[in-house]
Every structure is written in C-alpha cells, then in structure tokens.
Amino acid sequence: MKEIKTQEALGAILCHDITQIIPGVKKEAVFKKGHVIKEEDIPVLLSAGKEHIYVWEAQDGMLHENDAAKILCEISRGQNLQPSTPKEGKIELTALCDGILKVNKVKLNQLNAMGQISIASRHGNFPVKAGDKIAGMRVIPLVIEEEKMTQAKKLCEGEHLFEILPFHSMKVGIVTTGSEVYYGRIQDTFTPVVKEKLREVGLQVLGNTVCNDDSKMVTDAILKWIEEGAEMVVCTGGMSVDPDDRTPLSIKNASDEIVTYGAPVLPGAMFMLAYHGEVPILGLPGCVMYEKRTIFDLVLPRLAAKERLKTEDFTTLGEGGLCTSCPICTFPNCGFGKGA
C-alpha cells in the first residue's frame, strides 16, 4: 500500500473501503476496496474526511484482485456460461440456456484448497434455467502473487470447472405394463404423471403402449418405439421383485447394456436404467406415480441433456438420497439428491 494525497489520487486503486457517516442519515461504504478513483470521486472523499488515502502500488509479480478474478473466470467458464464484469474483485457466471450444471468437483476442491482463492457454485447435476446465477469467484486479498495464479491455471490444465449441458427436445415412447391396466380393470394413473414430468424438461411424448405382464410383449413394445424414432423409452409398472413383475427382464432383453437395477435412493430404490445403443430405457418403480419427488426427478434432467449415465452415477447417490417428504416441497432447493 501507498499513502497519497486525495487530490492526487486520480486513477489510483483503493486498498480499503471508504465509509461516509452522515449523522441520522446514513453510515455506509461510499467506495469499496479495489475502486478506481475518478475525478468526480475526489470531492466525495474529501467530504468523508479523507485528506489522504491508501492505494495499491503496482509491483512486479503481483496481480490486482480484478485481474486475478479474470484468471479464475478463465479457469471456471465452460460452455453456455456468461461472465459478469469484475466488481470489487468478484466475477459471477450465469447460465445462457436451460440445462444441467456440470461441476468438476475434484478441480474445484483443489483450487479452493490452495488458499486465498474462493470459488463457490450451485450443486452440480441439477437443472438450471437461462439467467440463473451459477458460480462466483474471487481471491481473498487485494493483491495476490502472479505465480499462484499461474499454478491455478496449471492445476486445471485446460479443463473448466463449470459447464451447462443444454436440454434436447428428445422423442420419448412410454410402455405401460400391468394386466390390471391392460384389461381395463383399473384406470392408468401412472402414465399421466410420467408425461407431465417429461414435458417439464421439454421432451416430446410420442405416445404410450399398454402391455400385460407378458415379458416378450413388453420387450417388443420397447423395440417398436425405438424403431419409430424414440430417443428414450420409459416403462412403468412391474418393477418389484414379485415373480409376476417382469418389466426388468423385458428391459434386459431389449438392451445392450444394463447400467443399474436398484439405486440407493428413497423413494425410487427399484429404478432401472439400460441402453439400447444410445437410447436410454428406464424402468420406473410405482412410487413415481404417487410420491412428489423420486429418483426419476434426479435422473430425467441429466438424460434430457443427453448425458450418458454410468453405474457410479447411482452408487454415489446414497448420501442425500433420502427424500424427507416435507409438507411443503422446495425441491430442487433442498438436500434431496445432493450428496458427496
């Protein structure tokens, strides 16, 4: 820091907040740390009793907080994110489209562990809308060693901390299973719930096929939807371990890869995900029909962004995988699905 006369401070950068007190009216910071002093600021500083101020004195090998924030932004900003202009040493990222936020947790934790660096974000793997605030970043001191910011860039090696995977307008076929529905003994109340959730993420429902509990009939219905252009197939009913619940076998026979049958999520433990080529095939347990939020709400947005899920995407859901069925649901602004 360097002390200079206020009248000579034009273009200098403040090292501390300047507080102005007007008795009975206000007490607030009229200028923040890092502010670049303009000509019209000088009378205000003098009226606040500041004949001298402390400003940043440029030194080789040191970076101002705004310049450091720009480096953190470069490291952090992946596709479909818009940065703000630096303000008081901070830059924020906002979403440019609806989609799924992806966070590189390993690199984020490593950067924050370096000290003097602060990067905070929303939870990854959850949907966001265009214009949503995604992350904010800054360094703690007013100035920071340039070498430290160079190390931060090397740590990420061209990887970005955050990106938005946009939703795609995918075509979906629904296969409704159960003899009780097939023979008209009960009304199908499952399919309308599924259709509404699909539409929430912008997916196009091609239609639904109703099947009895014959495994081959269900498999044929799945494959027929794929032949007709479905980019996702959702099966409802028959997902328990009862001998006459054969939907898992039907999905297995229609797929090339089984990702999971079962997940550490309640409600939704009997969920199944498989793939036929690039087409995901979902088996939804009965809880999706009557519970407000289930594993379907955690998985569907990621599939709508055409993210191909793996087994480990499910095995890590245990912490945070219990929905507490709050009287007033605030999902996704709650702990459900937000684990390690």
Coordinates of C-alpha atoms in Angstrom, one line a residue:
M1 CA 0.0 0.0 0.0
K2 CA 1.0 3.6 -0.6
E3 CA -0.4 6.7 1.2
I4 CA -1.1 9.6 -1.2
K5 CA -2.9 12.9 -1.0
T6 CA -6.6 12.6 -2.1
Q7 CA -6.2 15.4 -4.6
E8 CA -3.5 13.4 -6.4
A9 CA -5.4 10.1 -6.4
L10 CA -7.0 10.2 -9.9
G11 CA -6.7 6.7 -11.4
A12 CA -5.4 5.1 -8.2
I13 CA -6.9 1.9 -6.8
L14 CA -8.2 1.9 -3.2
C15 CA -6.8 -0.6 -0.8
H16 CA -9.7 -0.3 1.7
D17 CA -13.4 0.6 1.9
I18 CA -14.2 4.3 2.5
T19 CA -17.1 4.9 4.9
Q20 CA -19.1 8.1 4.9
I21 CA -21.1 9.0 8.0
I22 CA -24.0 11.5 7.8
P23 CA -25.5 11.6 11.3
G24 CA -29.1 10.5 11.3
V25 CA -29.0 9.8 7.6
K26 CA -26.5 7.0 6.7
K27 CA -23.3 5.2 7.5
E28 CA -22.1 3.2 4.5
A29 CA -19.2 2.5 2.3
V30 CA -19.3 5.0 -0.5
F31 CA -16.3 3.4 -2.2
K32 CA -15.3 -0.2 -2.0
K33 CA -11.8 -1.8 -1.8
G34 CA -10.5 -2.0 -5.4
H35 CA -12.4 1.0 -6.7
V36 CA -10.5 3.0 -9.3
I37 CA -10.8 6.7 -8.3
K38 CA -12.4 9.0 -10.9
E39 CA -12.3 12.8 -10.9
E40 CA -15.8 13.1 -9.5
D41 CA -14.9 10.9 -6.6
I42 CA -12.3 13.3 -5.1
P43 CA -14.8 15.8 -3.6
V44 CA -16.7 12.9 -2.1
L45 CA -13.6 11.5 -0.5
L46 CA -12.7 14.9 0.9
S47 CA -16.2 15.3 2.3
A48 CA -15.8 12.0 4.1
G49 CA -12.7 13.4 5.8
K50 CA -10.1 11.7 3.7
E51 CA -7.3 14.1 3.1
H52 CA -5.0 11.1 2.4
I53 CA -5.9 7.6 1.2
Y54 CA -4.1 4.3 0.8
V55 CA -3.9 3.0 -2.7
W56 CA -2.4 -0.1 -4.4
E57 CA 1.1 0.4 -5.6
A58 CA 1.8 -1.8 -8.6
Q59 CA 4.6 -4.3 -8.1
D60 CA 6.2 -6.8 -10.4
G61 CA 4.9 -10.3 -9.7
M62 CA 1.7 -9.2 -8.0
L63 CA -1.8 -9.1 -9.5
H64 CA -4.8 -6.9 -8.5
E65 CA -7.9 -8.8 -7.4
N66 CA -9.8 -7.9 -10.5
D67 CA -7.0 -9.4 -12.8
A68 CA -6.9 -12.5 -10.6
A69 CA -10.6 -12.9 -10.8
K70 CA -10.4 -12.8 -14.6
I71 CA -7.9 -15.8 -14.4
L72 CA -10.3 -17.7 -12.2
C73 CA -13.1 -17.0 -14.6
E74 CA -11.0 -18.3 -17.5
I75 CA -10.4 -21.5 -15.5
S76 CA -14.0 -21.8 -14.4
R77 CA -16.1 -20.9 -17.5
G78 CA -17.1 -23.8 -19.7
Q79 CA -19.8 -23.8 -22.4
N80 CA -23.1 -21.9 -22.1
L81 CA -21.9 -19.6 -19.3
Q82 CA -21.7 -15.8 -19.3
P83 CA -19.3 -13.9 -17.1
S84 CA -20.1 -10.6 -15.4
T85 CA -17.6 -7.7 -15.4
P86 CA -15.3 -7.7 -12.4
K87 CA -16.8 -5.8 -9.5
E88 CA -15.0 -5.4 -6.2
G89 CA -12.7 -8.3 -7.1
K90 CA -15.6 -10.7 -7.9
I91 CA -16.9 -12.3 -11.1
E92 CA -20.1 -14.2 -11.4
L93 CA -21.2 -16.8 -14.0
T94 CA -24.8 -17.0 -15.3
A95 CA -26.4 -19.7 -17.4
L96 CA -27.0 -18.9 -21.1
C97 CA -29.5 -21.7 -21.6
D98 CA -31.7 -24.2 -19.8
G99 CA -29.9 -27.4 -19.0
I100 CA -27.8 -29.4 -16.5
L101 CA -25.0 -27.8 -14.5
K102 CA -21.8 -30.0 -14.5
V103 CA -19.2 -29.3 -11.9
N104 CA -15.6 -30.6 -11.9
K105 CA -15.6 -31.3 -8.1
V106 CA -12.0 -32.5 -7.9
K107 CA -10.5 -29.4 -9.5
L108 CA -12.9 -27.1 -7.6
N109 CA -11.8 -28.6 -4.3
Q110 CA -8.1 -28.5 -5.3
L111 CA -8.3 -24.8 -6.2
N112 CA -10.1 -23.8 -3.0
A113 CA -7.5 -25.8 -1.0
M114 CA -4.7 -23.6 -2.4
G115 CA -5.7 -20.8 -0.1
Q116 CA -6.5 -17.2 -0.9
I117 CA -8.8 -18.4 -3.7
S118 CA -12.6 -18.6 -3.3
I119 CA -14.9 -20.2 -5.9
A120 CA -18.5 -21.1 -4.9
S121 CA -21.2 -22.6 -7.0
R122 CA -24.6 -24.3 -7.1
H123 CA -24.8 -28.1 -6.8
G124 CA -23.9 -29.9 -10.0
N125 CA -26.1 -32.4 -11.9
F126 CA -29.2 -30.3 -11.2
P127 CA -31.2 -28.3 -13.8
V128 CA -30.8 -24.6 -14.2
K129 CA -32.6 -22.0 -16.3
A130 CA -31.1 -19.4 -18.6
G131 CA -30.2 -16.3 -16.5
D132 CA -29.6 -18.3 -13.3
K133 CA -26.6 -17.4 -11.2
I134 CA -24.2 -20.4 -11.3
A135 CA -21.0 -19.5 -9.6
G136 CA -19.0 -16.7 -8.1
M137 CA -15.2 -16.3 -7.8
R138 CA -12.6 -14.0 -6.3
V139 CA -9.3 -14.0 -4.4
I140 CA -9.2 -13.0 -0.8
P141 CA -6.5 -10.4 -0.7
L142 CA -6.5 -7.2 -2.7
V143 CA -3.3 -8.3 -4.5
I144 CA -2.0 -11.9 -5.0
E145 CA 1.2 -13.4 -6.3
E146 CA 1.1 -13.9 -10.0
E147 CA 2.9 -17.2 -9.6
K148 CA 0.0 -18.5 -7.5
M149 CA -2.5 -17.7 -10.3
T150 CA -0.1 -19.4 -12.8
Q151 CA -0.2 -22.5 -10.5
A152 CA -4.0 -22.4 -10.5
K153 CA -4.1 -22.4 -14.3
K154 CA -1.6 -25.3 -14.5
L155 CA -3.7 -27.2 -12.0
C156 CA -6.7 -27.2 -14.3
E157 CA -4.7 -28.0 -17.5
G158 CA -7.3 -26.7 -19.9
E159 CA -10.2 -28.2 -18.0
H160 CA -13.1 -26.0 -17.0
L161 CA -14.8 -26.1 -13.6
F162 CA -18.3 -25.5 -14.8
E163 CA -20.4 -26.0 -17.9
I164 CA -24.1 -26.2 -18.9
L165 CA -25.3 -29.2 -20.9
P166 CA -28.4 -27.9 -22.7
F167 CA -31.6 -29.8 -22.8
H168 CA -32.6 -31.5 -26.1
S169 CA -36.0 -31.9 -27.5
M170 CA -35.9 -35.7 -27.4
K171 CA -38.8 -38.0 -28.5
V172 CA -40.0 -40.4 -25.9
G173 CA -42.1 -43.6 -26.1
I174 CA -43.9 -44.9 -23.0
V175 CA -44.6 -48.5 -22.3
T176 CA -47.3 -49.0 -19.6
T177 CA -47.2 -52.5 -18.1
G178 CA -49.7 -54.4 -16.0
S179 CA -52.5 -56.8 -16.7
E180 CA -54.9 -54.8 -14.5
V181 CA -54.4 -51.8 -16.8
Y182 CA -54.2 -53.8 -20.0
Y183 CA -57.6 -55.5 -19.3
G184 CA -59.2 -52.3 -18.1
R185 CA -59.7 -53.4 -14.5
I186 CA -58.2 -50.2 -13.2
Q187 CA -57.6 -46.7 -14.7
D188 CA -54.0 -45.9 -15.7
T189 CA -52.9 -43.1 -13.3
F190 CA -49.2 -43.7 -13.9
T191 CA -48.8 -42.5 -17.5
P192 CA -50.2 -39.0 -17.0
V193 CA -47.7 -38.4 -14.2
V194 CA -44.8 -39.5 -16.4
K195 CA -46.0 -37.4 -19.3
E196 CA -46.1 -34.3 -17.2
K197 CA -42.6 -34.8 -15.9
L198 CA -41.3 -35.4 -19.4
R199 CA -42.8 -32.2 -20.6
E200 CA -41.3 -30.3 -17.7
V201 CA -37.9 -30.8 -19.3
G202 CA -39.1 -30.2 -22.8
L203 CA -39.3 -33.8 -24.0
Q204 CA -41.8 -34.8 -26.7
V205 CA -44.1 -37.7 -25.9
L206 CA -44.7 -39.9 -29.0
G207 CA -47.4 -41.9 -27.2
N208 CA -47.8 -44.9 -25.0
T209 CA -48.3 -48.6 -25.5
V210 CA -50.2 -50.6 -22.9
C211 CA -49.0 -54.2 -22.3
N212 CA -49.9 -57.0 -20.0
D213 CA -47.3 -58.9 -17.9
D214 CA -46.0 -60.9 -20.8
S215 CA -42.3 -60.2 -21.0
K216 CA -42.0 -60.6 -24.7
M217 CA -44.9 -58.3 -25.3
V218 CA -43.2 -55.6 -23.3
T219 CA -39.8 -56.1 -25.0
D220 CA -41.4 -55.9 -28.4
A221 CA -43.2 -52.7 -27.4
I222 CA -39.9 -51.1 -26.3
L223 CA -38.1 -52.1 -29.5
K224 CA -41.0 -50.9 -31.6
W225 CA -40.8 -47.4 -30.1
I226 CA -37.1 -47.3 -30.8
E227 CA -37.8 -48.3 -34.4
E228 CA -40.3 -45.5 -34.7
G229 CA -37.7 -42.9 -33.6
A230 CA -37.9 -42.8 -29.9
E231 CA -34.7 -41.4 -28.3
M232 CA -35.8 -42.6 -24.9
V233 CA -38.2 -45.3 -23.7
V234 CA -39.9 -45.1 -20.3
C235 CA -41.5 -48.3 -18.8
T236 CA -44.0 -48.0 -16.0
G237 CA -45.1 -50.8 -13.6
G238 CA -43.9 -54.3 -12.8
M239 CA -40.6 -53.2 -11.3
S240 CA -40.7 -55.1 -8.0
V241 CA -39.2 -58.5 -7.2
D242 CA -42.6 -60.2 -7.3
P243 CA -42.5 -63.3 -9.6
D244 CA -45.1 -61.8 -11.9
D245 CA -43.3 -58.4 -12.3
R246 CA -41.3 -59.0 -15.4
T247 CA -40.5 -55.5 -16.7
P248 CA -36.8 -55.7 -15.6
L249 CA -36.4 -58.9 -17.7
S250 CA -38.2 -57.2 -20.6
I251 CA -35.8 -54.2 -20.4
K252 CA -32.8 -56.5 -20.2
N253 CA -33.9 -58.4 -23.3
A254 CA -34.3 -55.1 -25.2
S255 CA -31.0 -53.6 -24.2
D256 CA -27.3 -53.8 -24.9
E257 CA -26.1 -52.5 -21.5
I258 CA -27.6 -52.6 -18.0
V259 CA -26.4 -49.6 -16.0
T260 CA -28.3 -50.4 -12.8
Y261 CA -31.3 -52.2 -11.4
G262 CA -31.7 -50.7 -8.0
A263 CA -30.4 -47.4 -6.5
P264 CA -29.6 -46.1 -3.0
V265 CA -32.5 -43.6 -3.3
L266 CA -35.8 -43.5 -1.4
P267 CA -38.3 -43.2 -3.0
G268 CA -37.1 -45.0 -6.0
A269 CA -34.9 -48.0 -5.0
M270 CA -36.3 -50.3 -7.7
F271 CA -35.3 -48.0 -10.5
M272 CA -33.7 -49.4 -13.6
L273 CA -31.6 -47.9 -16.4
A274 CA -30.4 -49.7 -19.5
Y275 CA -29.3 -48.6 -23.0
H276 CA -30.2 -49.9 -26.5
G277 CA -27.3 -48.3 -28.4
E278 CA -27.6 -44.6 -27.5
V279 CA -31.3 -44.9 -26.4
P280 CA -31.9 -45.0 -22.6
I281 CA -34.5 -47.3 -21.4
L282 CA -36.0 -46.5 -18.0
G283 CA -37.9 -48.8 -15.6
L284 CA -39.9 -46.6 -13.2
P285 CA -41.0 -48.1 -9.8
G286 CA -44.5 -47.4 -8.6
C287 CA -43.5 -44.6 -6.2
V288 CA -43.1 -42.3 -9.2
M289 CA -46.9 -42.4 -9.6
Y290 CA -47.7 -41.1 -6.1
E291 CA -44.6 -39.5 -4.5
K292 CA -43.9 -35.8 -5.1
R293 CA -40.2 -36.4 -5.8
T294 CA -38.3 -39.6 -6.6
I295 CA -35.2 -40.8 -8.3
F296 CA -36.9 -40.0 -11.6
D297 CA -36.5 -36.3 -10.8
L298 CA -32.8 -36.8 -10.2
V299 CA -32.1 -38.8 -13.4
L300 CA -34.5 -37.4 -16.0
P301 CA -32.9 -34.0 -16.4
R302 CA -29.5 -35.5 -17.0
L303 CA -30.8 -37.8 -19.6
A304 CA -32.7 -34.9 -21.2
A305 CA -29.3 -33.2 -21.6
K306 CA -28.1 -36.4 -23.4
E307 CA -25.7 -37.2 -20.6
R308 CA -24.8 -40.9 -20.7
L309 CA -25.0 -42.2 -17.2
K310 CA -22.8 -44.8 -15.6
T311 CA -23.1 -47.2 -12.6
E312 CA -21.1 -44.8 -10.4
D313 CA -23.6 -42.0 -11.1
F314 CA -26.0 -44.1 -9.0
T315 CA -23.8 -45.7 -6.4
T316 CA -22.8 -42.2 -5.1
L317 CA -26.4 -41.1 -4.5
G318 CA -26.8 -42.7 -1.1
E319 CA -25.8 -39.5 0.9
G320 CA -28.7 -37.2 0.2
G321 CA -30.7 -39.9 -1.4
L322 CA -33.4 -39.9 1.2
C323 CA -36.4 -37.6 0.4
T324 CA -37.9 -36.5 3.7
S325 CA -41.3 -35.7 2.1
C326 CA -41.6 -32.2 3.5
P327 CA -45.1 -30.9 3.9
I328 CA -44.1 -28.0 1.5
C329 CA -41.8 -29.4 -1.2
T330 CA -39.0 -27.0 -2.1
F331 CA -37.1 -29.4 -4.5
P332 CA -34.6 -28.8 -6.0
N333 CA -33.8 -26.2 -3.3
C334 CA -33.3 -28.9 -0.7
G335 CA -30.9 -31.7 0.2
F336 CA -32.5 -34.5 -1.9
G337 CA -30.0 -35.9 -4.3
K338 CA -27.2 -33.6 -3.1
G339 CA -24.6 -36.0 -1.6
A340 CA -20.8 -36.1 -1.6

